[in-house]
Coordinates of C-alpha atoms and ligand atoms in Angstrom, one line a residue:
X1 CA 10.8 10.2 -12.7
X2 CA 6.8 9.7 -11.9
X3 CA 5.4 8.0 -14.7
X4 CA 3.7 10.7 -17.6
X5 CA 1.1 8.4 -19.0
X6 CA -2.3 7.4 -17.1
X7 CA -3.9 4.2 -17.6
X8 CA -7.1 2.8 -15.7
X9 CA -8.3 -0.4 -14.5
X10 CA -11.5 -0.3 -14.3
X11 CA -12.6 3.2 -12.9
X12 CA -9.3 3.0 -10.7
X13 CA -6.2 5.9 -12.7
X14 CA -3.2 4.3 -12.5
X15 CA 0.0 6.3 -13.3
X16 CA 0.2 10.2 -14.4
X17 CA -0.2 11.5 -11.5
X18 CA -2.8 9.7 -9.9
X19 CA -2.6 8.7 -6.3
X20 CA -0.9 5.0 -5.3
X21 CA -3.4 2.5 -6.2
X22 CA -3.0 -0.6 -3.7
X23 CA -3.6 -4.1 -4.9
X24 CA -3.7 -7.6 -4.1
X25 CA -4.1 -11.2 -5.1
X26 CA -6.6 -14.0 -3.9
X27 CA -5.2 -17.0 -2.5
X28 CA -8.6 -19.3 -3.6
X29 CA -9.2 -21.3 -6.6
X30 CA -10.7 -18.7 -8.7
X31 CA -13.1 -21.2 -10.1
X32 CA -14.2 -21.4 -6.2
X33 CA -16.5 -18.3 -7.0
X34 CA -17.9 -17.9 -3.6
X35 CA -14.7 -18.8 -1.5
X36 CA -13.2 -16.0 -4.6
X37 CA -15.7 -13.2 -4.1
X38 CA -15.2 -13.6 -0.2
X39 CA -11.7 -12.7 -0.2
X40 CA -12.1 -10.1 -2.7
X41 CA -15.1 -8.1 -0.1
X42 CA -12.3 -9.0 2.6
X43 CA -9.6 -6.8 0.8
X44 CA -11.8 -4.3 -0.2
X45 CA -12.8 -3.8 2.9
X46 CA -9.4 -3.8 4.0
X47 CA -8.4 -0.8 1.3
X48 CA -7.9 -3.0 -1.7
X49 CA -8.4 -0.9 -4.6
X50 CA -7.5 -3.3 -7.1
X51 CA -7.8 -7.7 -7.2
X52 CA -5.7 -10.0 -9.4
X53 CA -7.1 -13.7 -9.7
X54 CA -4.8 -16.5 -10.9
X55 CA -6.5 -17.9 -14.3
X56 CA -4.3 -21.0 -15.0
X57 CA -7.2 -23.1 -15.9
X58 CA -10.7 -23.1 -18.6
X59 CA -12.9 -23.7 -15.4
X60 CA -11.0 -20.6 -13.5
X61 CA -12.0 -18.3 -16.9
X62 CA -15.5 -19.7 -16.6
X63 CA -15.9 -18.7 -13.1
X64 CA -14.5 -14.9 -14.5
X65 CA -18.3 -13.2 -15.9
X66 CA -19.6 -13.9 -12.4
X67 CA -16.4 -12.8 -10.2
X68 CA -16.2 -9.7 -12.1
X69 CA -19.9 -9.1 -11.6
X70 CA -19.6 -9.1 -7.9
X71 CA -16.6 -7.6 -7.1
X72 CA -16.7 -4.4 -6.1
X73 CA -13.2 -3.3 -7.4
X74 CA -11.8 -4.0 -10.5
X75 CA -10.6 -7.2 -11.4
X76 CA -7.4 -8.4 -13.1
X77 CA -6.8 -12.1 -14.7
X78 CA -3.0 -13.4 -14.4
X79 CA -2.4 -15.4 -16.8
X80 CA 0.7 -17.0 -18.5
X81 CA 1.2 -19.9 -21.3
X82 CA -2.1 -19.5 -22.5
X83 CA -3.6 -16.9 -24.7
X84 CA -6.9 -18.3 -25.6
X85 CA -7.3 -17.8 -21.5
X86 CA -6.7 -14.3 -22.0
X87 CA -9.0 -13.8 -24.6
X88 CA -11.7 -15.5 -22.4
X89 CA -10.8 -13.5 -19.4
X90 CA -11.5 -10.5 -21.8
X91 CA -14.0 -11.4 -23.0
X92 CA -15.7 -12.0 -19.7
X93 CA -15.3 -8.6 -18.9
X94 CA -12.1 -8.0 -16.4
X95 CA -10.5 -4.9 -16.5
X96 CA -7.2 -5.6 -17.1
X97 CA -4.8 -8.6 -18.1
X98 CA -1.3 -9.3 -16.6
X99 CA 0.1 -11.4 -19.1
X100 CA 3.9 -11.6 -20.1
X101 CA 4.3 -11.6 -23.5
X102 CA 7.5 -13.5 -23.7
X103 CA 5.6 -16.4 -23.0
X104 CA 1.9 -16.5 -23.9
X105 CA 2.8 -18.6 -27.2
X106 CA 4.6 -16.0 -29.5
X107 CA 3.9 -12.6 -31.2
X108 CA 0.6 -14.2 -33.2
X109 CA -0.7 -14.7 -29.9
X110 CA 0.8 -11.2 -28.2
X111 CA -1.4 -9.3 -31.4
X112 CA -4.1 -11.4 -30.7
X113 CA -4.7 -10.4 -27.0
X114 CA -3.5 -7.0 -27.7
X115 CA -6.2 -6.8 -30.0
X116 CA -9.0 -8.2 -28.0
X117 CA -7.6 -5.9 -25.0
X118 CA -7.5 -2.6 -27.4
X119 CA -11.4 -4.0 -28.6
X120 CA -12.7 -3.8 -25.0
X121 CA -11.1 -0.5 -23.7
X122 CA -9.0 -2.6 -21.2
X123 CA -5.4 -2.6 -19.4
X124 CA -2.8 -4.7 -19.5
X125 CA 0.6 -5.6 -17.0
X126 CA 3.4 -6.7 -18.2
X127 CA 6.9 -6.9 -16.7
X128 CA 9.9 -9.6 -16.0
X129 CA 10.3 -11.3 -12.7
X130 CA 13.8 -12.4 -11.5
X131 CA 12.4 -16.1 -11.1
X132 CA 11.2 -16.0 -15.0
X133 CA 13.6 -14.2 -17.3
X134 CA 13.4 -15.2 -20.6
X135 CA 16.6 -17.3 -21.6
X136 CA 18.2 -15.2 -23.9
X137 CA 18.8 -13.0 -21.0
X138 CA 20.0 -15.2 -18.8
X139 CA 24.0 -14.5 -18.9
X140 CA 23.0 -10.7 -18.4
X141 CA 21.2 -11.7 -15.5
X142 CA 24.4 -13.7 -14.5
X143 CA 26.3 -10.2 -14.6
X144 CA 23.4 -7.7 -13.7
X145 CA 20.2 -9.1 -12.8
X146 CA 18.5 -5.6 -12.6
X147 CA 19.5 -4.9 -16.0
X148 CA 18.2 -8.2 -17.4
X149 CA 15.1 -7.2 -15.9
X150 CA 14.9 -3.8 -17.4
X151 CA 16.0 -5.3 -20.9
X152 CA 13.3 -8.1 -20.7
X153 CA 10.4 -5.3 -19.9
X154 CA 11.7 -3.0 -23.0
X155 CA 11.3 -5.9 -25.3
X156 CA 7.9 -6.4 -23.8
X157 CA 7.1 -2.8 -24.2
X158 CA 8.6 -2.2 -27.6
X159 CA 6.5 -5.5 -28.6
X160 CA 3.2 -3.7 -27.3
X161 CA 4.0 -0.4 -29.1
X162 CA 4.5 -1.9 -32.4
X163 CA 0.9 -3.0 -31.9
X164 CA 0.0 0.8 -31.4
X165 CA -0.8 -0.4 -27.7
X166 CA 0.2 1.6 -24.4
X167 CA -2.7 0.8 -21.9
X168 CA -0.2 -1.0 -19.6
X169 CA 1.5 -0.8 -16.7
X170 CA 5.5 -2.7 -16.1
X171 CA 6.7 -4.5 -13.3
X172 CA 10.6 -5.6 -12.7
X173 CA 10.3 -7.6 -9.8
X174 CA 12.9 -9.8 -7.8
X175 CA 13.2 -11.2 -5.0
X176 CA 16.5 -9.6 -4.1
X177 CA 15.5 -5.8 -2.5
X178 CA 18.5 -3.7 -4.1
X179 CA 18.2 -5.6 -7.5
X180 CA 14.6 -4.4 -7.2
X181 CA 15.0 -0.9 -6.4
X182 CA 17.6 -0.7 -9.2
X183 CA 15.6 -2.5 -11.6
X184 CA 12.9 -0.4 -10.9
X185 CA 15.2 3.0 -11.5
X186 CA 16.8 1.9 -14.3
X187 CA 13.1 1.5 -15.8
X188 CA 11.8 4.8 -14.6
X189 CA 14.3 6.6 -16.2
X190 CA 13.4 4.9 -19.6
X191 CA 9.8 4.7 -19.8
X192 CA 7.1 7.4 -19.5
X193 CA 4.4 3.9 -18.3
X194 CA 3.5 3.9 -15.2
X195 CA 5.0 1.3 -13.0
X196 CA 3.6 -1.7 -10.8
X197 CA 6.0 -2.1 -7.6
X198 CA 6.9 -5.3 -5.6
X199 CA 9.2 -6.9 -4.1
X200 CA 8.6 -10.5 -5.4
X201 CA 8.1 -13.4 -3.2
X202 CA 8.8 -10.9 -0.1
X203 CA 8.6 -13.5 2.5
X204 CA 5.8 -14.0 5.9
X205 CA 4.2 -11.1 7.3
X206 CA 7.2 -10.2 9.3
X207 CA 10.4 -10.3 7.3
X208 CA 8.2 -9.6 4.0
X209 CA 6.6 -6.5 5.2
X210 CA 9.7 -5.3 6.4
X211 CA 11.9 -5.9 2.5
X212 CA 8.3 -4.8 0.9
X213 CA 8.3 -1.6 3.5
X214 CA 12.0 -1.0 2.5
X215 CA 11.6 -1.8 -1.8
X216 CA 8.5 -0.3 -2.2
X217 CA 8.9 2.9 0.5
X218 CA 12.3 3.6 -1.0
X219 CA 11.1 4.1 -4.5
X220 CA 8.3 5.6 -3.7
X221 CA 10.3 8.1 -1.8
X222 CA 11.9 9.0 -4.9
X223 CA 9.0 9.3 -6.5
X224 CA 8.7 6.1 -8.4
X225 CA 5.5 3.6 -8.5
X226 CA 2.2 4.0 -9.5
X227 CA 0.7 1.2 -7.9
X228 CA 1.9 -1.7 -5.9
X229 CA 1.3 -5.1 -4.6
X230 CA 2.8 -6.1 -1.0
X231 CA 3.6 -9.4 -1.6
X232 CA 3.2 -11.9 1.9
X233 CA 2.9 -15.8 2.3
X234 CA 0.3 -14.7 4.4
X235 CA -3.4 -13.4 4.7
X236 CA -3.7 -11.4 1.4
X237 CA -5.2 -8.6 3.6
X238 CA -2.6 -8.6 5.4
X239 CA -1.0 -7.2 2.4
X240 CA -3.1 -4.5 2.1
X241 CA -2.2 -3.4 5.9
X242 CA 1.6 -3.3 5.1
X243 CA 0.7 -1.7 1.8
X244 CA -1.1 1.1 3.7
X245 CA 1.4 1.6 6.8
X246 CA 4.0 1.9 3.7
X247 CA 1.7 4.8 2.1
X248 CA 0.9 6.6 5.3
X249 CA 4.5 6.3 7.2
X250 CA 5.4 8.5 3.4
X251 CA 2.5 10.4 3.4
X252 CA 1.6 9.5 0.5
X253 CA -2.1 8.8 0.8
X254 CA -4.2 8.9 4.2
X255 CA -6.4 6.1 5.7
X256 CA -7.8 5.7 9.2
X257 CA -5.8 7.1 12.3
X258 CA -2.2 7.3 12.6
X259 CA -0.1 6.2 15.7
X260 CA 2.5 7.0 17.5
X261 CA 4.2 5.0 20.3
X262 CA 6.9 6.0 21.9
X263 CA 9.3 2.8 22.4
X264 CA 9.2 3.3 26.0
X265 CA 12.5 3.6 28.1
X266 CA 13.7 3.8 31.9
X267 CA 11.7 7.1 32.6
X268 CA 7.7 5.1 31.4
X269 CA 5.8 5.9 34.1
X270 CA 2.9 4.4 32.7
X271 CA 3.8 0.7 30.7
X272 CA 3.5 2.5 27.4
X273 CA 3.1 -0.5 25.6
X274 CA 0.0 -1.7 26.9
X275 CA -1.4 1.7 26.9
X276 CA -1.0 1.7 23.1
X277 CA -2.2 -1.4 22.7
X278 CA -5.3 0.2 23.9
X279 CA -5.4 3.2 22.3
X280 CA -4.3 1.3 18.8
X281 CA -7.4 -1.5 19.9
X282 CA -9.9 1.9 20.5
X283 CA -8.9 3.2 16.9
X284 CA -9.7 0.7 15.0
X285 CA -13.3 1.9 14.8
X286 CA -12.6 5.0 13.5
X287 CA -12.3 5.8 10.0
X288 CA -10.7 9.3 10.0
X289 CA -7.2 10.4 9.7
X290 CA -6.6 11.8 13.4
X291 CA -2.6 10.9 14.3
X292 CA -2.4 10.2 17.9
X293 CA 0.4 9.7 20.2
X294 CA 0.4 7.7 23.1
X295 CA 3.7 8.4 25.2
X296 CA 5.7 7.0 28.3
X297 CA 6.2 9.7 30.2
X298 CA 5.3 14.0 30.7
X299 CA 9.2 14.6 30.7
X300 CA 9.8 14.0 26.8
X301 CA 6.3 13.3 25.9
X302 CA 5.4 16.4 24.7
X303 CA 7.8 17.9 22.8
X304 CA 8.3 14.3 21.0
X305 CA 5.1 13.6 20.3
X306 CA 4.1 17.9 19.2
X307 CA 3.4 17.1 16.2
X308 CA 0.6 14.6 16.3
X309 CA -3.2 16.0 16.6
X310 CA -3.6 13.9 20.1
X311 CA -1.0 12.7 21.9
X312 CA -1.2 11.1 25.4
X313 CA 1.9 11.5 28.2
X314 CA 1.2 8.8 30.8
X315 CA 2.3 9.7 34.4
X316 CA 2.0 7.8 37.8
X317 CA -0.7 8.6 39.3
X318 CA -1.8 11.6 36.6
X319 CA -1.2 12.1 33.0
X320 CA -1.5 14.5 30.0
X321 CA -3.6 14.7 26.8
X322 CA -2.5 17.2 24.4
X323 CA -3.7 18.3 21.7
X324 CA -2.3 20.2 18.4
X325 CA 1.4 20.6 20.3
X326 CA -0.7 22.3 23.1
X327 CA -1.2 20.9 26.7
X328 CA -5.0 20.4 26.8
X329 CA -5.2 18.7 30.2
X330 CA -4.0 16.7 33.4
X331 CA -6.4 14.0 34.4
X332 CA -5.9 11.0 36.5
X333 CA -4.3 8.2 35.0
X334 CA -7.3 5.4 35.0
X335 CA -9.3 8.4 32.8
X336 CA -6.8 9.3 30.5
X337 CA -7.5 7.0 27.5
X338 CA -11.2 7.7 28.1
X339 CA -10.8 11.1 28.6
X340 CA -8.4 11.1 25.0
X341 CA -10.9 9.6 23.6
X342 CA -13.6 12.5 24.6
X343 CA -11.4 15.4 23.4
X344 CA -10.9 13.0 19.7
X345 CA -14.7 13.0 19.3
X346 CA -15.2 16.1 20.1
X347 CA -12.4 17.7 17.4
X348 CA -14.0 15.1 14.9
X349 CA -17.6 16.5 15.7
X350 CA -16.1 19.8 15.2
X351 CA -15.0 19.3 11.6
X352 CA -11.4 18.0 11.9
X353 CA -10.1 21.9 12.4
X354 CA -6.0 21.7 12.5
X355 CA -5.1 25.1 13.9
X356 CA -2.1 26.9 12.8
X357 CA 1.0 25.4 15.0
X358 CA 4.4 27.0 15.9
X359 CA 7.2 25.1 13.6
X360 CA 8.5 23.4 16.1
X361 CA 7.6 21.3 18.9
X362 CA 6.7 22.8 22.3
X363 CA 9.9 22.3 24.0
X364 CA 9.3 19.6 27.0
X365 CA 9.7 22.0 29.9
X366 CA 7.6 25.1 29.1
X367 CA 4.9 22.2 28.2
X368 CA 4.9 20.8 31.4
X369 CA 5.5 24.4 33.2
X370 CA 2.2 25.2 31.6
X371 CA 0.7 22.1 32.0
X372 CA 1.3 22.0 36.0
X373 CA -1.1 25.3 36.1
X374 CA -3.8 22.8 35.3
X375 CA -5.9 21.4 37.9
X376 CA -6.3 17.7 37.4
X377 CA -9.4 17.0 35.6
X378 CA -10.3 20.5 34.2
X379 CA -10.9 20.4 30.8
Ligands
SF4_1 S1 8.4 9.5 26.0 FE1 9.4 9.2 27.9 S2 9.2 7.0 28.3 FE2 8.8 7.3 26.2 S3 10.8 7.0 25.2 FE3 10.6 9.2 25.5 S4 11.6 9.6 27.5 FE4 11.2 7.3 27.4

């Protein structure tokens, strides 16, 4: 089901095998070069490994030479209606295109980009969107809009390999989660390209992380998607946090720390959910993948939270840190995030060293049996 062929934008392997590569799309007028390159340093430093720019104008091509000279990740001109825009962006040096050939002026015009894009070594997207089939589709989309979908991207692909072209990657987006999860199956099982996933015009931050998280995470559980855009009316960086929570919570790629909160119930000893706030607040600097949990309570604490490298079990006046599924030490409760934090450098100073660990998690009692032989504050 994984895609078989690798392409690349710009140095960035897309497809075959290659890890998830996350991307995004500025929100400025791309001929607003330095409003442009600001957005694009903001994603990248938020884990944007690949920018798409709108291009729907000569001026926004003409800013192109210079974006793409500043940008530290590859950059990606969207264009539609227009191929002599395509050809500029080309020409001023992007590393990909997404284009959709059913409507960048006919198949002259498709073999004309395809040519400049084969000419400069570069990628392509194509793909059908739900809100843009082409007509002669439209009473399959009436029936099945997933299939429509899937048929529009095989014309588009069949088009490209007529031209001896297969540097590109397909998207079947809609806005309708199943239809998108389907499209994106029916596709998979057809084509060895690798696939761009989205769930198109998702929504705000909340609702449209949550139908991205659900779309994108479920075909990537199956294996599917080579790269992905999370798509938000929102913050474009934003996009990139969802996109990497959706990657991390499938263990798919690692960035930064990992937390774990429990949901706190009638036995939280401790307000768990300020004490994560916290303890989330305190990670943020940190750019390695520790997984920490930060728990209610020293009844349950342990054995649900055994599998993290940290975990915290907040008590009344005491509480626990553990470490690696093992008890590590009691300490009073206005130390404990300090004191977590303390034992976290010191493992990360250490080299990161994951000893070997039982299966399962300590069970809850024999934890705390053990952990009661600690005096407080002994480490
Ligand atoms: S760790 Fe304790 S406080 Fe948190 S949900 Fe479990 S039982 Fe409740």
């Amino acid at each position: 089901m994984a895609s078989k062929v690798q392409i690349h934008v710009g140095n960035v392997p897309v497809g075959g095998g290659a890890p998830v590569a996350l991307q995004s799309m500025t929100l400025t007028k791309t001929h607003d070069v330095p409003a442009t390159t600001a957005q694009i340093a903001a994603l990248a430093s938020a884990g944007c490994e690949i920018v798409r720019v709108a291009v729907p104008k000569n001026e926004d091509a003409a800013a192109l030479p210079l974006i793409v000279r500043l940008s530290p990740i590859p950059v990606i001109a969207d264009i539609h209606f227009n191929a002599s825009l395509a050809l500029k962006a080309i020409d001023a040096g992007v590393a990909a295109v997404r284009i959709n050939p059913g409507n960048i002026g006919g198949p002259d015009k498709v073999e004309q980009v395809v040519t400049a894009a084969k000419k400069a070594g570069i990628a392509m997207r194509i793909g059908a969107n739900s809100g843009s089939l082409p007509k002669h589709l439209e009473s399959l989309a009436q029936k099945d809009q997933a299939e429509a979908l899937v048929v529009a991207a095989l014309e588009e692909v069949e088009l490209l390999e007529k031209l001896d072209y297969r540097e590109f990657k397909i998207s079947v987006k809609a806005t309708h989660v199943p239809t998108m999860i389907r499209a994106y199956r029916m596709l998979a099982s057809k084509v060895p390209y690798p696939l761009h996933l989205g769930v198109t015009e998702a929504g705000t931050e909340f609702a449209g992380g949550i139908k991205s998280a659900v779309g994108i995470g479920t075909l990537l559980a199956d294996g599917i998607g080579d790269t992905l855009r999370v798509s938000l009316t929102a913050d474009p960086v934003k996009e990139i946090e969802v996109a990497w929570e959706i990657l991390k919570a499938l263990g798919l790629r690692e960035r930064g720390p990992v937390m774990i909160a429990c949901p706190s119930c009638g036995r939280d000893n401790v307000g768990v959910e300020s004490l994560a706030l916290v303890v989330e607040e305190r990670l943020r600097s940190y750019s390695e993948a520790v997984e920490v949990a930060v728990m209610g309570c020293a009844v349950n604490g342990p054995g649900e939270a055994g599998d993290a490298d940290f975990g915290i079990a907040g008590g009344r006046d005491v509480g626990f840190i553990y470490a690696h599924g093992r008890v590590l030490k009691k300490v009073s409760s206005e130390t404990l995030v300090d004191e977590l934090f303390v034992e976290i450098d010191r493992w990360l100073a250490d080299g990161m060293k994951r000893p070997k660990r039982l299966k399962m998690a300590k069970p809850a009692a024999l934890a705390m049996a053990e952990a009661s032989l600690i005096p407080l504050g002994d480490s």
